[in-house]
CSV table of C-alpha atoms in Angstrom, one decimal:
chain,number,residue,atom,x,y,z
L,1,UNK,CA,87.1,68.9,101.8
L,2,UNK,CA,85.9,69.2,105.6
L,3,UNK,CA,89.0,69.3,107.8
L,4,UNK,CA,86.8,69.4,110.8
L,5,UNK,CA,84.0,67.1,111.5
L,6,UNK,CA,80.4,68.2,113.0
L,7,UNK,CA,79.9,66.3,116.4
L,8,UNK,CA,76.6,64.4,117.9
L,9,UNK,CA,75.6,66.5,120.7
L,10,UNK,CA,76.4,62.9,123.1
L,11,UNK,CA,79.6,63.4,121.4
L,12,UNK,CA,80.8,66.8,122.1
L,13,UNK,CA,82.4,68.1,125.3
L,14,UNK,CA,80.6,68.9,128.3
L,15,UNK,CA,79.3,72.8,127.9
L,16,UNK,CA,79.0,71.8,124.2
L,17,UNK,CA,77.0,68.8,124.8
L,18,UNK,CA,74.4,70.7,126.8
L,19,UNK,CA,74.5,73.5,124.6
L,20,UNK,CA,73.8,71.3,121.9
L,21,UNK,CA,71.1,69.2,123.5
L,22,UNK,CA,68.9,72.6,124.0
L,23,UNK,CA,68.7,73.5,120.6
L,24,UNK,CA,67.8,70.5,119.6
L,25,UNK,CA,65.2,70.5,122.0
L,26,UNK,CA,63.8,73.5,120.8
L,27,UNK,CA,64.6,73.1,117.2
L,28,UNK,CA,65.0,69.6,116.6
L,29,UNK,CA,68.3,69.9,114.7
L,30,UNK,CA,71.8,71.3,115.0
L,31,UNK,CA,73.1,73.1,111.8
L,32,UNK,CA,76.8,71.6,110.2
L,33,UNK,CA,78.6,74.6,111.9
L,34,UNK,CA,77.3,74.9,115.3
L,35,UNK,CA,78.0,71.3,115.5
L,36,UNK,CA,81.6,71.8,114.4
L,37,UNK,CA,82.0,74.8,116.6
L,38,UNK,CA,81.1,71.9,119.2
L,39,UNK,CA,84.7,71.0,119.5
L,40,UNK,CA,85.3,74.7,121.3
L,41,UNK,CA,82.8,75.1,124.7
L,42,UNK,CA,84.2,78.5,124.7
L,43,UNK,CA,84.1,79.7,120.9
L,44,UNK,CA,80.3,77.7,120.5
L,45,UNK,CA,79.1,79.5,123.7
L,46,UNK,CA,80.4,82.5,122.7
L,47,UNK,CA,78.8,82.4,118.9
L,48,UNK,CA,75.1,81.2,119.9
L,49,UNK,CA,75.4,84.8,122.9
L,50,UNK,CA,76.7,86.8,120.0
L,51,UNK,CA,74.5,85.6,117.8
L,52,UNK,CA,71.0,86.3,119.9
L,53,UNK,CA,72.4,89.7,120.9
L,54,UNK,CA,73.1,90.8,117.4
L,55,UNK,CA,69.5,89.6,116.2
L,56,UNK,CA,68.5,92.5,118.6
L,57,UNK,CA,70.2,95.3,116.3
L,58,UNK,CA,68.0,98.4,115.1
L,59,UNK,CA,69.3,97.6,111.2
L,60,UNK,CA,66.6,96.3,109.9
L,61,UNK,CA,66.5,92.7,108.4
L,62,UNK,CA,66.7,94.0,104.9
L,63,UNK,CA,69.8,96.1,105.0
L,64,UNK,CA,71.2,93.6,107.7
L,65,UNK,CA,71.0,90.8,105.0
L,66,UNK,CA,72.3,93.4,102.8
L,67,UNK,CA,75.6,94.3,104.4
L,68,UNK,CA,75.8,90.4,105.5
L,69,UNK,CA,76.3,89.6,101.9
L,70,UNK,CA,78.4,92.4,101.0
L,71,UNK,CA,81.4,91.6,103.9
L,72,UNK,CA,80.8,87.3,102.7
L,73,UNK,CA,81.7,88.6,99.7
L,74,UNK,CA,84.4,89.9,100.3
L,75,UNK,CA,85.4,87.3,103.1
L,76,UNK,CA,84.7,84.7,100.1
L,77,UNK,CA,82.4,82.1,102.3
L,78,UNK,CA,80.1,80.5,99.7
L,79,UNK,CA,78.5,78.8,103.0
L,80,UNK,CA,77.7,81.8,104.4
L,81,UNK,CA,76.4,83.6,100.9
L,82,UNK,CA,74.6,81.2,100.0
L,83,UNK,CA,72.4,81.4,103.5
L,84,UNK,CA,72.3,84.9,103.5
L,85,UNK,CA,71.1,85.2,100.1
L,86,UNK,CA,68.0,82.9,101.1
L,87,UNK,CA,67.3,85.1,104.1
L,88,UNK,CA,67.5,88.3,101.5
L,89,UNK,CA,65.4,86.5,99.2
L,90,UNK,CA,62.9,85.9,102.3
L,91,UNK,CA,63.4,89.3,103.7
L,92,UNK,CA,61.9,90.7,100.4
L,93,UNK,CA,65.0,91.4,99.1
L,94,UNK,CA,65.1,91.0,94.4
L,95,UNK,CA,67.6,89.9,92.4
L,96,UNK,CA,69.3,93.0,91.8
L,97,UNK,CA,69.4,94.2,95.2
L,98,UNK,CA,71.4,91.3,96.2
L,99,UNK,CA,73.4,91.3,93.2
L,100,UNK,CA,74.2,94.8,93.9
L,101,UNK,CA,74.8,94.2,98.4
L,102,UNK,CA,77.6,91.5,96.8
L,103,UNK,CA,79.1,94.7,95.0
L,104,UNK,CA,79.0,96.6,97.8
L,105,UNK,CA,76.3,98.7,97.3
L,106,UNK,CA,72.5,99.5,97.0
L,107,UNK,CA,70.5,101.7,94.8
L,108,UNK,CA,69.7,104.1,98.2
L,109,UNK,CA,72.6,106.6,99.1
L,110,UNK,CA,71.9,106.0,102.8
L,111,UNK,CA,71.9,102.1,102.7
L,112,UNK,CA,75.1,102.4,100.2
L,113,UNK,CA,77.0,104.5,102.8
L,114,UNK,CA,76.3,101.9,105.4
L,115,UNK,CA,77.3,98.9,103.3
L,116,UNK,CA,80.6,101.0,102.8
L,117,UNK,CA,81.5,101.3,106.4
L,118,UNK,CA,80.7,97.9,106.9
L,119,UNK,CA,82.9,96.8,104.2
L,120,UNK,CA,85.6,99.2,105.6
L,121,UNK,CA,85.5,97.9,109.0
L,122,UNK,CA,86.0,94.7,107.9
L,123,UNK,CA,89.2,95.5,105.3
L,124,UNK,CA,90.5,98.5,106.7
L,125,UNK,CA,88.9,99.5,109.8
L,126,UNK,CA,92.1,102.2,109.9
L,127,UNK,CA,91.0,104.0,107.1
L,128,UNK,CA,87.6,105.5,108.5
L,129,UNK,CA,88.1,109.3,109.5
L,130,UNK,CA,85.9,112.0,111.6
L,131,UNK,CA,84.3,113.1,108.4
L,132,UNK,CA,83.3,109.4,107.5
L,133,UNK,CA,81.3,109.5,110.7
L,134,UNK,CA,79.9,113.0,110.0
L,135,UNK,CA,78.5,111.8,106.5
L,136,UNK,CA,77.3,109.0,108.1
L,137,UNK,CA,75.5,111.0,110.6
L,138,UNK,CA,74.1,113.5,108.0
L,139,UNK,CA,72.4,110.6,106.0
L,140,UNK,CA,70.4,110.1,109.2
L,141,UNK,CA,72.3,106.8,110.6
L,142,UNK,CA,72.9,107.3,114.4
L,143,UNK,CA,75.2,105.9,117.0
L,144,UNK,CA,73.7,102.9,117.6
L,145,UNK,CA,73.3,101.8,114.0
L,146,UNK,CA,76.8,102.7,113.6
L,147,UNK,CA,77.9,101.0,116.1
L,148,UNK,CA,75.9,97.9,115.4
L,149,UNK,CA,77.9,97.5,112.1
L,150,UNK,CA,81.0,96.7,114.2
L,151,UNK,CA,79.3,93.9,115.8
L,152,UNK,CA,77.5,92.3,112.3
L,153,UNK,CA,80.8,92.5,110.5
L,154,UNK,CA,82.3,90.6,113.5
L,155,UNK,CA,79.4,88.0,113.4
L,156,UNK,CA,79.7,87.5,109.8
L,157,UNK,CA,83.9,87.5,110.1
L,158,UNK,CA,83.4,84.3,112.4
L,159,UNK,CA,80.8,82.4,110.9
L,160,UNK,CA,82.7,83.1,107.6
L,161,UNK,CA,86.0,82.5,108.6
L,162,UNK,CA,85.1,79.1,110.6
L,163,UNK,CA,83.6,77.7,108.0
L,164,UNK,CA,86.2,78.4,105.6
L,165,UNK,CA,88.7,76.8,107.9
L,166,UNK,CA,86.6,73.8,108.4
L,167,UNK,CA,85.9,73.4,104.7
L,168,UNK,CA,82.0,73.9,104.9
L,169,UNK,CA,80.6,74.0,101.8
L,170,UNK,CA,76.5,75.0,100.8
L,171,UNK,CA,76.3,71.8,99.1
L,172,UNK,CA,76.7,70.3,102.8
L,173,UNK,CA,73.1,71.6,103.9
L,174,UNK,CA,71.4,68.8,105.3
């Protein structure tokens, strides 16, 4: 059940509105939760910066798509599962590889340790020690990709959790 209800970009209040009216200039539609994040200038401003800075990470879109599925998992968003699973499926990811990202894991070491901390930030952010960090690093990842993790579990906590709270369901897609 939708507890919150998408708004018509003539609808929505002023930074919304605007915000709204450019990407539907420039992609002729509005998605079911950046409409509903309409209600909030500051939380749909917010989203659509976080969102374009994020798509400038140095994970590439494989394993992206790969940890993606692995915290919705765990956060429990069928919404958001079900879109990353499309763009897994279109980044070239099988079957089994996104069966296995929803576990938690991959089949290579150094993608599996990533998953890991990303699932870790997520659930217990407390629990990840110096020596986490130094595996990390001896499996090749550097700073920035570790740091990156922080910032595509956060982008996947709030589309997640909003559309959880809203009631968004896949079935919704228009």
């Amino acid at each position: 059940m939708r507890r919150l209800q998408a708004l018509d970009p003539a609808d929505a209040p002023g930074k919304s509105r605007e915000l709204l009216s450019d990407i539907v200039a420039r992609h002729g539609e509005v998605g079911d939760m950046v409409a509903t994040m309409a209600h909030s200038p500051a939380l749909l401003q917010g989203y659509l910066d976080f969102s374009r800075a994020m798509k400038r990470v140095k994970i590439p879109r494989p394993l992206s798509e790969k940890i993606s599925l692995a915290v919705q998992e765990w956060i429990g968003c069928a919404m958001c599962l079900s879109a990353h699973t499309e763009a897994a499926q279109a980044a070239g990811l099988s079957e089994a590889d996104i069966a296995m990202a929803r576990q938690g894991t991959s089949t290579d070491a150094r993608e599996a340790a990533l998953i890991a901390l990303a699932v870790r930030v997520l659930a217990e952010p407390s629990s990840i020690t110096d020596e986490d960090m130094a595996e990390l690093r001896a499996l090749g990842w550097n700073d920035r990709v570790i740091a990156e993790i922080v910032g595509l579990v956060s982008l996947n906590l709030l589309t997640g959790a909003f559309n959880l709270l809203i009631g968004l369901e896949p079935q919704e897609i228009s």
